[in-house]
Structures are given as C-alpha cells and as structure tokens.
Short mmCIF file of C-alpha atoms in Angstrom, two decimals:
data_model
loop_
_atom_site.label_atom_id
_atom_site.label_comp_id
_atom_site.label_asym_id
_atom_site.label_seq_id
_atom_site.Cartn_x
_atom_site.Cartn_y
_atom_site.Cartn_z
CA UNK A 861 92.74 14.61 128.26
CA UNK A 862 92.52 16.31 124.86
CA UNK A 863 90.87 19.62 124.04
CA UNK A 864 87.51 17.95 123.40
CA UNK A 865 87.41 16.32 126.84
CA UNK A 866 87.29 18.67 129.84
CA UNK A 867 86.06 18.47 133.42
CA UNK A 868 84.12 21.77 133.19
CA UNK A 869 82.82 23.66 130.17
CA UNK A 870 81.89 27.29 130.89
CA UNK A 871 79.62 29.05 128.41
CA UNK A 872 79.95 32.82 128.70
CA UNK A 873 83.06 34.87 129.47
CA UNK A 874 81.66 37.78 131.40
CA UNK A 875 82.56 38.40 135.06
CA UNK A 876 80.73 35.27 136.24
CA UNK A 877 82.33 32.86 133.79
CA UNK A 878 85.78 34.39 134.20
CA UNK A 879 85.64 34.30 138.01
CA UNK A 880 84.57 30.65 137.92
CA UNK A 881 87.31 29.75 135.45
CA UNK A 882 89.93 31.49 137.64
CA UNK A 883 88.69 29.68 140.73
CA UNK A 884 88.77 26.28 139.01
CA UNK A 885 92.14 26.87 137.35
CA UNK A 886 93.88 27.76 140.62
CA UNK A 887 92.58 24.47 142.04
CA UNK A 888 94.09 22.56 139.14
CA UNK A 889 90.71 21.77 137.56
CA UNK A 890 90.77 21.73 133.77
CA UNK A 891 88.16 23.96 132.21
CA UNK A 892 87.28 25.43 128.87
CA UNK A 893 85.56 28.81 128.57
CA UNK A 894 83.85 30.01 125.39
CA UNK A 895 81.87 33.09 124.40
CA UNK A 896 79.79 33.74 121.31
CA UNK A 897 81.03 37.35 121.04
CA UNK A 898 83.53 37.54 118.18
CA UNK A 899 85.85 39.98 119.97
CA UNK A 900 86.50 41.34 123.43
CA UNK A 901 83.44 43.20 124.71
CA UNK A 902 83.65 46.98 124.92
CA UNK A 903 81.85 49.50 127.05
CA UNK A 904 81.73 50.17 130.76
CA UNK A 905 78.45 48.30 131.42
CA UNK A 906 78.34 47.53 135.18
CA UNK A 907 80.34 49.99 137.25
CA UNK A 908 79.90 49.10 140.94
CA UNK A 909 81.97 46.48 142.75
CA UNK A 910 80.57 45.73 146.19
CA UNK A 911 82.73 45.21 149.31
CA UNK A 912 82.19 41.44 149.45
CA UNK A 913 83.15 41.13 145.78
CA UNK A 914 86.34 43.06 146.51
CA UNK A 915 87.18 40.34 149.05
CA UNK A 916 86.60 37.67 146.38
CA UNK A 917 88.80 39.53 143.90
CA UNK A 918 91.46 39.76 146.62
CA UNK A 919 91.34 36.00 147.09
CA UNK A 920 91.54 35.43 143.32
CA UNK A 921 94.61 37.69 143.12
CA UNK A 922 93.26 40.53 140.95
CA UNK A 923 92.20 43.17 143.47
CA UNK A 924 95.23 45.44 143.10
CA UNK A 925 94.77 45.65 139.34
CA UNK A 926 91.04 46.33 139.64
CA UNK A 927 91.55 49.01 142.29
CA UNK A 928 94.12 50.75 140.10
CA UNK A 929 91.31 51.56 137.66
CA UNK A 930 88.67 52.34 140.28
CA UNK A 931 87.62 55.11 142.58
CA UNK A 932 85.10 55.95 145.31
CA UNK A 933 81.40 56.46 144.75
CA UNK A 934 80.97 60.19 144.15
CA UNK A 935 78.32 62.50 145.60
CA UNK A 936 75.29 63.33 143.46
CA UNK A 937 74.38 66.72 142.06
CA UNK A 938 70.75 66.83 140.93
CA UNK A 939 69.31 69.32 138.43
CA UNK A 940 65.99 70.45 137.08
CA UNK A 941 66.99 71.49 133.59
CA UNK A 942 69.69 74.09 134.36
CA UNK A 943 68.75 74.63 138.04
CA UNK A 944 70.71 72.81 140.76
CA UNK A 945 68.36 71.03 143.15
CA UNK A 946 71.01 69.97 145.64
CA UNK A 947 74.01 67.80 146.37
CA UNK A 948 74.04 64.74 148.59
CA UNK A 949 76.39 61.81 149.22
CA UNK A 950 75.50 58.67 147.30
CA UNK A 951 76.51 56.41 150.16
CA UNK A 952 78.21 56.89 153.50
CA UNK A 953 81.91 56.21 153.19
CA UNK A 954 83.04 53.84 155.93
CA UNK A 955 86.50 53.47 157.41
CA UNK A 956 88.23 50.11 157.03
CA UNK A 957 88.17 47.99 160.17
CA UNK A 958 89.95 44.90 161.41
CA UNK A 959 87.00 42.76 160.32
CA UNK A 960 86.13 44.55 157.05
CA UNK A 961 89.18 45.71 155.08
CA UNK A 962 87.17 46.92 152.05
CA UNK A 963 84.04 48.59 153.42
CA UNK A 964 83.03 50.76 150.45
CA UNK A 965 81.73 50.25 146.94
CA UNK A 966 84.42 50.69 144.29
CA UNK A 967 83.40 52.44 141.09
CA UNK A 968 85.16 50.71 138.21
CA UNK A 969 84.04 49.81 134.72
CA UNK A 970 83.06 46.18 134.26
CA UNK A 971 85.42 45.87 131.30
CA UNK A 972 88.34 46.56 133.69
CA UNK A 973 87.20 43.77 136.02
CA UNK A 974 86.92 41.37 133.10
CA UNK A 975 90.33 42.37 131.78
CA UNK A 976 91.97 41.66 135.16
CA UNK A 977 90.27 38.25 135.40
CA UNK A 978 91.24 37.32 131.83
CA UNK A 979 94.87 38.15 132.55
CA UNK A 980 94.82 36.09 135.74
CA UNK A 981 93.22 33.21 133.86
CA UNK A 982 95.89 33.40 131.16
CA UNK A 983 98.57 33.09 133.84
CA UNK A 984 96.90 29.79 134.75
CA UNK A 985 97.26 28.73 131.11
CA UNK A 986 93.59 29.14 130.17
CA UNK A 987 92.35 31.52 127.48
CA UNK A 988 88.84 32.47 126.44
CA UNK A 989 87.78 31.20 123.06
CA UNK A 990 85.76 34.05 121.57
CA UNK A 991 83.51 33.71 118.53
CA UNK A 992 82.42 30.26 119.71
CA UNK A 993 78.73 29.52 120.13
CA UNK A 994 77.02 26.70 121.98
CA UNK A 995 74.56 25.19 119.51
CA UNK A 996 73.14 22.39 121.61
CA UNK A 997 73.99 19.99 124.40
CA UNK A 998 72.84 16.68 125.84
CA UNK A 999 73.40 15.62 129.44
CA UNK A 1000 73.52 12.10 130.83
CA UNK A 1001 74.51 10.48 134.12
CA UNK A 1002 78.24 10.76 133.35
CA UNK A 1003 78.54 14.18 131.77
CA UNK A 1004 77.48 16.60 129.05
CA UNK A 1005 78.11 16.48 125.31
CA UNK A 1006 78.09 19.98 123.84
CA UNK A 1007 78.18 21.06 120.20
CA UNK A 1008 80.21 24.22 119.66
CA UNK A 1009 80.65 26.22 116.47
CA UNK A 1010 82.90 29.04 115.38
CA UNK A 1011 83.24 30.61 111.93
CA UNK A 1012 84.96 27.61 110.42
CA UNK A 1013 84.32 24.51 112.50
CA UNK A 1014 81.69 22.59 114.39
CA UNK A 1015 82.91 20.30 117.14
CA UNK A 1016 81.68 18.22 120.01
CA UNK A 1017 83.08 18.67 123.51
CA UNK A 1018 82.58 16.19 126.30
CA UNK A 1019 82.55 17.68 129.81
CA UNK A 1020 81.80 16.31 133.24
CA UNK A 1021 79.86 19.49 134.03
CA UNK A 1022 78.55 22.47 132.08
CA UNK A 1023 78.07 25.91 133.63
CA UNK A 1024 75.89 28.45 131.85
CA UNK A 1025 77.12 31.99 132.40
CA UNK A 1026 75.67 33.12 129.08
CA UNK A 1027 73.50 36.00 130.23
CA UNK A 1028 69.84 36.82 130.61
CA UNK A 1029 68.96 35.28 127.25
CA UNK A 1030 70.77 32.08 128.18
CA UNK A 1031 70.67 29.44 125.47
CA UNK A 1032 71.34 26.80 128.10
CA UNK A 1033 68.48 27.85 130.36
CA UNK A 1034 66.10 27.94 127.41
CA UNK A 1035 67.13 24.48 126.19
CA UNK A 1036 66.61 23.16 129.71
CA UNK A 1037 63.16 24.81 129.74
CA UNK A 1038 63.74 26.14 133.25
CA UNK A 1039 61.10 28.78 134.04
CA UNK A 1040 62.52 32.32 134.29
CA UNK A 1041 60.07 33.82 136.74
CA UNK A 1042 59.45 37.51 137.21
CA UNK A 1043 58.59 40.40 134.97
CA UNK A 1044 59.92 42.07 131.82
CA UNK A 1045 58.90 45.69 131.34
CA UNK A 1046 58.62 45.85 127.56
CA UNK A 1047 57.80 49.54 127.66
CA UNK A 1048 60.70 50.46 129.96
CA UNK A 1049 64.10 50.73 128.32
CA UNK A 1050 67.45 51.97 129.60
CA UNK A 1051 70.10 53.45 127.33
CA UNK A 1052 73.72 53.27 128.51
CA UNK A 1053 76.66 54.91 126.74
CA UNK A 1054 80.28 55.86 127.27
CA UNK A 1055 80.80 59.50 126.34
CA UNK A 1056 83.18 62.39 126.80
CA UNK A 1057 81.65 65.64 127.98
CA UNK A 1058 82.79 69.25 128.29
CA UNK A 1059 81.36 71.60 130.89
CA UNK A 1060 80.95 69.20 133.84
CA UNK A 1061 83.20 68.58 136.82
CA UNK A 1062 84.31 65.02 137.58
CA UNK A 1063 83.81 65.31 141.35
CA UNK A 1064 80.06 64.54 141.17
CA UNK A 1065 77.58 62.24 139.51
CA UNK A 1066 75.22 64.53 137.59
CA UNK A 1067 71.52 63.58 137.49
CA UNK A 1068 68.46 65.16 135.88
CA UNK A 1069 65.59 63.26 137.60
CA UNK A 1070 62.71 65.58 136.68
CA UNK A 1071 63.02 65.69 132.90
CA UNK A 1072 59.62 65.02 131.36
CA UNK A 1073 61.22 62.69 128.86
CA UNK A 1074 62.79 60.60 131.65
CA UNK A 1075 65.81 60.66 133.96
CA UNK A 1076 69.24 61.11 132.42
CA UNK A 1077 72.57 60.99 134.28
CA UNK A 1078 76.32 61.23 133.76
CA UNK A 1079 78.69 59.27 136.01
CA UNK A 1080 82.44 60.00 135.83
CA UNK A 1081 84.34 56.78 135.16
CA UNK A 1082 87.63 56.53 137.07
CA UNK A 1083 90.99 56.18 135.30
CA UNK A 1084 90.08 58.21 132.24
CA UNK A 1085 88.03 61.10 130.91
CA UNK A 1086 84.84 59.25 130.05
CA UNK A 1087 81.42 59.47 131.66
CA UNK A 1088 78.87 56.71 131.67
CA UNK A 1089 75.56 58.13 130.48
CA UNK A 1090 72.36 56.38 131.55
CA UNK A 1091 68.94 57.45 130.38
CA UNK A 1092 65.39 56.23 130.63
CA UNK A 1093 64.03 55.23 127.24
CA UNK A 1094 65.31 53.88 123.96
CA UNK A 1095 67.49 56.61 122.47
CA UNK A 1096 68.37 54.61 119.39
CA UNK A 1097 71.82 53.54 118.29
CA UNK A 1098 73.21 56.77 116.84
CA UNK A 1099 75.42 59.31 118.59
CA UNK A 1100 73.39 62.20 117.14
CA UNK A 1101 70.15 60.95 118.69
CA UNK A 1102 71.92 60.58 122.04
CA UNK A 1103 73.22 64.15 121.90
CA UNK A 1104 69.79 65.49 120.95
CA UNK A 1105 68.11 63.67 123.84
CA UNK A 1106 70.71 64.94 126.30
CA UNK A 1107 70.30 68.53 125.15
CA UNK A 1108 66.51 68.28 125.37
CA UNK A 1109 66.47 66.88 128.91
CA UNK A 1110 69.13 69.23 130.31
CA UNK A 1111 68.60 72.47 128.36
CA UNK A 1112 72.25 71.91 127.36
CA UNK A 1113 73.63 74.05 130.24
CA UNK A 1114 76.72 74.58 128.16
CA UNK A 1115 77.52 70.86 128.32
CA UNK A 1116 78.82 69.33 125.12
CA UNK A 1117 78.77 65.59 124.54
CA UNK A 1118 81.71 64.83 122.33
CA UNK A 1119 82.92 61.33 121.57
CA UNK A 1120 80.41 58.51 122.02
CA UNK A 1121 82.56 55.38 122.12
CA UNK A 1122 79.87 52.83 122.99
CA UNK A 1123 76.12 52.70 123.54
CA UNK A 1124 73.53 50.03 124.21
CA UNK A 1125 69.82 49.84 125.00
CA UNK A 1126 68.10 47.13 127.00
CA UNK A 1127 64.70 46.39 128.50
CA UNK A 1128 64.20 46.38 132.25
CA UNK A 1129 64.01 42.75 133.40
CA UNK A 1130 63.48 41.45 136.95
CA UNK A 1131 63.62 37.66 136.83
CA UNK A 1132 65.17 34.59 138.46
CA UNK A 1133 65.36 30.99 137.30
CA UNK A 1134 63.19 28.57 139.19
CA UNK A 1135 66.19 26.24 139.51
CA UNK A 1136 69.93 26.83 139.25
CA UNK A 1137 70.78 23.19 138.52
CA UNK A 1138 69.58 20.46 136.19
CA UNK A 1139 71.73 17.38 136.74
CA UNK A 1140 75.22 18.16 135.48
CA UNK A 1141 74.28 21.61 134.21
CA UNK A 1142 74.37 24.77 136.36
CA UNK A 1143 73.12 28.31 135.84
CA UNK A 1144 75.09 31.27 137.19
CA UNK A 1145 75.07 35.05 136.89
CA UNK A 1146 72.52 36.62 134.56
CA UNK A 1147 71.60 33.19 133.23
CA UNK A 1148 70.18 32.52 136.70
CA UNK A 1149 68.93 35.99 137.71
CA UNK A 1150 68.59 39.41 136.10
CA UNK A 1151 68.28 42.52 138.24
CA UNK A 1152 67.08 46.01 137.37
CA UNK A 1153 69.67 48.81 137.22
CA UNK A 1154 69.50 49.51 140.94
CA UNK A 1155 71.98 48.83 143.69
CA UNK A 1156 74.78 47.60 141.43
CA UNK A 1157 74.07 43.94 142.12
CA UNK A 1158 74.21 42.16 138.75
CA UNK A 1159 77.95 41.69 138.22
CA UNK A 1160 78.49 41.19 141.94
CA UNK A 1161 75.84 38.51 142.36
CA UNK A 1162 77.27 36.59 139.41
CA UNK A 1163 80.78 36.60 140.86
CA UNK A 1164 79.33 35.38 144.16
CA UNK A 1165 77.59 32.52 142.31
CA UNK A 1166 80.90 31.52 140.78
CA UNK A 1167 82.72 31.72 144.11
CA UNK A 1168 80.11 29.46 145.73
CA UNK A 1169 80.14 26.90 142.91
CA UNK A 1170 83.85 26.70 142.04
CA UNK A 1171 85.18 24.95 145.14
CA UNK A 1172 82.26 22.53 145.18
CA UNK A 1173 82.86 21.47 141.58
CA UNK A 1174 86.57 21.02 142.31
CA UNK A 1175 85.97 18.81 145.33
CA UNK A 1176 83.37 16.63 143.66
CA UNK A 1177 85.65 16.17 140.66
CA UNK A 1178 88.36 15.08 143.11
CA UNK A 1179 86.14 12.49 144.74
CA UNK A 1180 83.86 14.22 147.25
CA UNK A 1181 80.19 13.13 147.31
CA UNK A 1182 78.21 14.60 144.42
CA UNK A 1183 75.56 15.73 146.90
CA UNK A 1184 77.86 18.65 147.72
CA UNK A 1185 76.75 20.19 144.42
CA UNK A 1186 73.14 20.24 145.59
CA UNK A 1187 74.12 22.91 148.09
CA UNK A 1188 74.87 25.44 145.31
CA UNK A 1189 71.21 25.77 144.43
CA UNK A 1190 70.08 25.44 148.05
CA UNK A 1191 72.31 28.36 149.10
CA UNK A 1192 72.14 30.70 146.11
CA UNK A 1193 68.44 30.56 145.14
CA UNK A 1194 67.24 32.20 148.41
CA UNK A 1195 69.94 34.88 148.09
CA UNK A 1196 68.79 35.69 144.54
CA UNK A 1197 65.16 35.91 145.67
CA UNK A 1198 65.96 38.33 148.50
CA UNK A 1199 68.19 40.47 146.29
CA UNK A 1200 65.52 40.67 143.59
CA UNK A 1201 63.03 41.92 146.14
CA UNK A 1202 65.41 44.59 147.44
CA UNK A 1203 66.60 45.94 144.10
CA UNK A 1204 63.07 45.90 142.69
CA UNK A 1205 62.05 48.26 145.46
CA UNK A 1206 65.00 50.52 144.71
CA UNK A 1207 64.20 50.55 141.02
CA UNK A 1208 60.59 51.52 141.63
CA UNK A 1209 61.83 54.33 143.87
CA UNK A 1210 63.86 55.61 140.94
CA UNK A 1211 60.77 55.55 138.73
CA UNK A 1212 59.16 57.91 141.22
CA UNK A 1213 61.98 60.39 140.70
CA UNK A 1214 64.47 59.34 143.40
CA UNK A 1215 67.79 59.00 141.53
CA UNK A 1216 69.46 57.45 144.57
CA UNK A 1217 67.20 54.47 144.00
CA UNK A 1218 69.47 53.44 141.17
CA UNK A 1219 72.66 53.13 143.15
CA UNK A 1220 72.12 52.73 146.89
CA UNK A 1221 73.87 49.43 147.72
CA UNK A 1222 71.49 47.09 149.56
CA UNK A 1223 72.55 44.53 152.12
CA UNK A 1224 75.70 46.39 153.22
CA UNK A 1225 77.54 45.60 150.01
CA UNK A 1226 76.77 41.86 150.27
CA UNK A 1227 78.77 41.55 153.48
CA UNK A 1228 75.63 40.39 155.26
CA UNK A 1229 74.90 37.58 152.78
CA UNK A 1230 74.68 34.42 154.86
CA UNK A 1231 73.89 30.74 154.43
CA UNK A 1232 72.60 30.35 157.99
CA UNK A 1233 70.38 27.32 158.35
CA UNK A 1234 71.67 25.90 155.08
CA UNK A 1235 72.84 22.35 154.41
CA UNK A 1236 76.51 23.16 155.15
CA UNK A 1237 75.99 25.25 158.30
CA UNK A 1238 76.72 23.41 161.56
CA UNK A 1239 76.29 25.55 164.66
CA UNK A 1240 76.88 24.23 168.17
CA UNK A 1241 77.15 27.21 170.47
CA UNK A 1242 75.57 27.88 173.80
CA UNK A 1243 73.81 31.05 172.58
CA UNK A 1244 71.86 32.25 169.58
CA UNK A 1245 73.50 35.68 169.22
CA UNK A 1246 76.73 36.69 167.52
CA UNK A 1247 78.49 35.22 164.53
CA UNK A 1248 76.87 32.05 163.25
CA UNK A 1249 77.64 29.21 160.85
CA UNK A 1250 76.81 30.33 157.33
CA UNK A 1251 77.96 33.92 157.88
CA UNK A 1252 80.86 35.55 156.11
CA UNK A 1253 84.12 34.80 157.95
CA UNK A 1254 85.55 38.12 159.19
CA UNK A 1255 89.11 39.25 158.68
CA UNK A 1256 91.42 40.04 161.62
CA UNK A 1257 95.03 41.24 161.89
CA UNK A 1258 97.30 38.83 163.79
CA UNK A 1259 100.95 37.78 163.88
CA UNK A 1260 102.65 34.54 163.02
CA UNK A 1261 105.09 32.75 165.32
CA UNK A 1262 107.96 34.84 163.96
CA UNK A 1263 106.18 38.08 164.81
CA UNK A 1264 105.29 38.88 161.21
CA UNK A 1265 101.92 40.55 160.61
CA UNK A 1266 99.37 38.25 158.99
CA UNK A 1267 95.65 38.66 158.27
CA UNK A 1268 93.14 35.87 158.61
CA UNK A 1269 92.30 36.56 154.96
CA UNK A 1270 95.91 35.59 154.19
CA UNK A 1271 95.37 32.34 156.08
CA UNK A 1272 92.14 31.64 154.18
CA UNK A 1273 93.61 32.48 150.77
CA UNK A 1274 93.61 29.57 148.38
CA UNK A 1275 91.52 26.47 147.81
CA UNK A 1276 91.56 24.87 151.26
CA UNK A 1277 89.16 24.68 154.15
CA UNK A 1278 90.71 26.39 157.17
CA UNK A 1279 90.05 25.24 160.73
CA UNK A 1280 90.56 27.91 163.37
CA UNK A 1281 91.01 26.42 166.83
CA UNK A 1282 90.47 28.91 169.66
CA UNK A 1283 91.24 28.03 173.27
CA UNK A 1284 93.79 26.36 175.49
CA UNK A 1285 92.58 22.81 174.83
CA UNK A 1286 93.72 23.15 171.19
CA UNK A 1287 97.01 24.90 171.88
CA UNK A 1288 99.00 21.86 173.02
CA UNK A 1289 100.47 19.12 170.87
CA UNK A 1290 98.68 15.80 170.89
CA UNK A 1291 95.24 17.40 171.13
CA UNK A 1292 92.19 16.68 169.04
CA UNK A 1293 93.09 19.59 166.77
CA UNK A 1294 96.47 18.05 165.91
CA UNK A 1295 94.80 14.74 165.21
CA UNK A 1296 92.37 16.56 162.96
CA UNK A 1297 95.17 18.08 160.94
CA UNK A 1298 96.88 14.74 160.54
CA UNK A 1299 93.75 13.01 159.27
CA UNK A 1300 92.28 15.57 156.88
CA UNK A 1301 93.37 17.96 154.16
CA UNK A 1302 91.96 20.97 155.95
CA UNK A 1303 94.50 23.48 157.21
CA UNK A 1304 94.34 23.75 161.00
CA UNK A 1305 95.51 26.93 162.69
CA UNK A 1306 95.53 27.49 166.43
CA UNK A 1307 94.61 31.06 167.35
CA UNK A 1308 96.21 32.06 170.63
CA UNK A 1309 95.60 35.24 172.62
CA UNK A 1310 99.12 35.18 174.09
CA UNK A 1311 102.42 36.61 172.92
CA UNK A 1312 104.02 33.49 171.45
CA UNK A 1313 102.95 31.10 168.74
CA UNK A 1314 104.62 27.70 168.57
CA UNK A 1315 104.08 25.44 165.60
CA UNK A 1316 101.11 26.29 163.42
CA UNK A 1317 99.65 28.82 165.83
CA UNK A 1318 99.10 32.49 165.12
CA UNK A 1319 98.92 35.20 167.75
CA UNK A 1320 95.75 37.24 168.11
CA UNK A 1321 97.92 40.08 169.35
CA UNK A 1322 95.20 42.63 169.98
CA UNK A 1323 92.24 40.27 170.37
CA UNK A 1324 90.69 41.17 167.00
CA UNK A 1325 90.10 37.55 165.98
CA UNK A 1326 88.52 36.57 169.30
CA UNK A 1327 86.17 39.55 169.10
CA UNK A 1328 85.34 39.02 165.43
CA UNK A 1329 84.41 35.39 166.03
CA UNK A 1330 82.68 36.12 169.33
CA UNK A 1331 84.86 33.63 171.22
CA UNK A 1332 83.96 33.07 174.86
CA UNK A 1333 84.93 29.37 175.16
CA UNK A 1334 87.14 26.78 173.49
CA UNK A 1335 85.83 26.87 169.93
CA UNK A 1336 86.54 25.32 166.55
CA UNK A 1337 85.57 27.29 163.44
CA UNK A 1338 85.71 25.72 159.96
CA UNK A 1339 85.98 28.34 157.22
CA UNK A 1340 84.93 27.17 153.77
CA UNK A 1341 87.04 27.94 150.68
CA UNK A 1342 84.53 30.66 149.73
CA UNK A 1343 85.09 32.52 152.99
CA UNK A 1344 81.86 31.51 154.72
CA UNK A 1345 81.76 29.73 158.05
CA UNK A 1346 80.83 26.09 157.67
CA UNK A 1347 80.97 25.20 161.33
CA UNK A 1348 81.21 26.79 164.77
CA UNK A 1349 81.41 24.38 167.67
CA UNK A 1350 82.19 25.19 171.29
CA UNK A 1351 84.02 22.46 173.23
CA UNK A 1352 83.98 20.57 169.95
CA UNK A 1353 83.97 16.80 169.93
CA UNK A 1354 86.28 15.48 167.26
CA UNK A 1355 83.46 13.43 165.76
CA UNK A 1356 81.48 16.61 165.04
CA UNK A 1357 84.46 18.20 163.31
CA UNK A 1358 85.09 15.11 161.19
CA UNK A 1359 81.45 14.83 160.21
CA UNK A 1360 81.22 18.38 158.98
CA UNK A 1361 84.54 18.34 157.15
CA UNK A 1362 83.33 15.22 155.37
CA UNK A 1363 80.26 17.18 154.22
CA UNK A 1364 82.63 19.82 152.86
CA UNK A 1365 84.53 17.17 150.91
CA UNK A 1366 87.36 16.95 153.46
CA UNK A 1367 86.80 13.58 155.05
CA UNK A 1368 89.23 11.40 156.94
CA UNK A 1369 91.32 10.89 153.84
CA UNK A 1370 90.90 14.47 152.69
CA UNK A 1371 88.97 13.37 149.61
CA UNK A 1372 88.23 16.22 147.30
CA UNK A 1373 90.47 18.72 149.05
CA UNK A 1374 93.48 20.41 147.60
CA UNK A 1375 96.76 20.07 149.44
CA UNK A 1376 97.06 22.53 152.29
CA UNK A 1377 98.56 25.86 151.34
CA UNK A 1378 101.53 27.39 153.13
CA UNK A 1379 100.95 27.95 156.80
CA UNK A 1380 101.50 31.32 158.36
#
C-alpha cells in the first residue's frame, strides 16, 4: 500500500479526527489524516472535557497528559458592573467511586487535548498533514477517490472509507448535499479570546450577565496565566476593540486586559445532519452536529462519535459484515438529537441572563449516554430494571489471580470485545465460556466473588463488579470495544453469545477482531 492508497482517509484534524486516527492506528488500521489549516491551530477554543470523554482518553492512553494541563471547574462570581451579585458553584463536585473513576468535568484548553492526541498518533507512526485541502471526492461501491491539494501539489488518494471531521462548514457534507437541519442565529455572535488580565483572582470564573451590551466573562485557564474571555456580540478582530468592550461592560473595576494572544468570533448555530453516513463516507463531530456554547458538549460529542465509529471501521476492514457500519448512524443520530435539545435549552437560559446556562453539563457528563434498544443491544434478563445492554460498562476494582489490583477498565483497554462471565457455571474448565474463548477472538474473563482466581479469572474481592453489573444469577456480559455493553444474558445459551459476537464482528472464526490483549 503506497501513500495514495489507504483504508481510511480522515479530513479534519481537530479532536474528532485525531481521536479517530488514534483509535484506528492502535488497531493496526492504516489511515491518513489531513487538515486545510496551514499550521497547528492556536487558541483555547473548547475548554470542558466531560467525565465520559475522560474515560475515552484513558483508553486511548492520553489521559495523564491531558490532566496535567487541566483543573476543576471553578465557582462563579457574578457582577453587575462593579457590584458583586454573588458566588455559586458551577457544578457539584462528585467523589470518585468504584464505578465512575472520573466523575467531574475537567477544565482544559482544547489545544492541549489536541496536542496530546497528536503526540499519541505520532507514536503510532501517523502524522497530520497540515495545509492540505480536500477539493472533491467521488465514492463508488469499492471506495472513495479524493482529490487533495497543498501549496505545491494536487494528488488523488484512493481510500476504502472517508470520514469527514472537517467542522460545521464541512466541505464533505455540502458535496453530499446532506441537509443540515436546525437554526443559525445570524444576529447572535460569540467572541472568544485568550487574554491575560490583572486585578482578578484565578479561583473563580468571573461573569457580568447584566451588561446592557451583552454578557461577558473571564474563565481562568489551568496550567498558565491566561483567561478565556467570552462575550456576546461581534467585538471585531482587534485587541483594542476587545479591551474597550470589556471596560464598557464591567466599568473596568481596576481590571486590565493585557496580552490578547488569540481571538475569534462565530455565529450561534444549532444544527445536526439528517444523516451521518452516505455509503462509504461518514460525518463526525461538528461536520455532523453543531451545538451552541452551552454545556461543553461540542468537543466531547465529536470524540464520542470517533470512539463509536473507529472499532466498527476496523472490524469491517478486517472482514466483518459491512452492515456493522450501519449501526454508527443508528446509534449516534438519536444521541445528537437529544443533546441538541438539551443544550439549546441551556443556551436560551443564558440569553435570559442565567450565566450558568452556558456551562452546566447535561446528561451527567455523558455517562448516561446509552444505546439501549439499538441494533447491537441484546438483553436477556429476567427483569427490566438495572444495568441494560447499550449502557456504558461501569468500572470496578478487582484483583487478578496473583492478588494484584486490576480495574475492569484495565481489562477492557484495547481493541477487543471483552466477555465477562459471572457465576459458578462459568468458573470451571470445559464450560461454555471456555468453548467461547476458544472459538472467537473476544477476550473472556471469569469474574468470581471468591478469594482465588485460577486461569483467566479475576476476583471481585469486594463485590464491586457484581453490584455494578447488577448480577443476581449466572450472567454473561459482552463489553464492546467502545466501553458500551453489547449483551447481557442470564443463564446464557452459547448460541445467543455466538450470535451477538458475530454481530459485533467476532464470529466463530473471530473475523474482524484484533488478537486478544494481555489477560489480567
């Protein structure tokens, strides 16, 4: 395979494109990622990483680096000109639990997230090609032919699949003529800038919600001295105009805006694509949905798109049925619709003068996002309550057979499907669970409540796993590579397990699955 022939071409190297490229690269799938920007993007841009996204970044191997540049969401201090209206917490800080190791939003500049993902991608031998624009493309039954151009060359690239992560003004979406449904508020603009300021503490987010000219706010950015300034309205592209607007809306209060290192203005857009797939072309991130500046969902939703799509592309490229790719749109379109509804409400709250409407994280930081009832959710339990197929797979601290501490997230890490077998019928050799492991590429792990763990078993020492998965009978749980539950079956018949693993691309011969990772 030469450079002009790749399995996956990714257009756009923001958080969505980079997360997808990292996920594909770790699965051994060749990909090429291009971006029309001539140089690395600057500016903080998005600044909220939700708890579920932290779990994805953990799985991709970049969480420690991202957290090193992040910090907690700070309380708000609201003003009316120079008068303090009050102070309130922006969101309740939750303690980590056995099931949710990262329960709180992390404040970190988007450029730091992108930098960590680019470095991880480079370690996989893949680098972003900046200054490269997609001019046009043509898809057929076998793949996509794309025409790319940089400053000096025009070339054609042949790819099995093309993924558009090229933003709200997506060239790919427009060429496909996929309706982008929703609303654009032409009269409502938001200005965002990175500034340094004297006269303000860095222990609060500072908000002026009652200024007649529109709300203006300063958010301390962790790991540095900068604040992110956000303001209603188009404040132009000059630092002087930004300083004048800030002084007017705040009565100065002795605050001096010094260096303005980056600023941008954009219209408020609330839209989602009618479809996320057209044959061998997929939309992800802002190319598929654009949210208003409320709830910190944009970057997070894009990374979740990538995490859902990456393993499916890898398995189909390795021989799994192409129908697996239909489930990307089936699962992600409803999530986008619900998120748009929630953040739209928050945004309109902010227009009424409630500054918390801009940042309150909906949907428990995306931990409650579920694909229940979807095409890959098989649920055979004797009750309707509790954890269900399609839900996020919880974490739980356990021990391996040597007594070493191990988390279920450690067991899930990597490209494989993981089968958790709870109950005595799966704990003995020669059982259906052992036969399952022998005949498929899914990793099978027996979860025992006892104090010893022979073979591939792990010990649920304190019962956290049994409680997290609501186990009351012999149960098999298949955890997808994206950390969602594909199947929960009590007293599972082997035929049911096989049938669902085949739908996940892990059939009798393990077609489409990566080799099992190291067992605990």
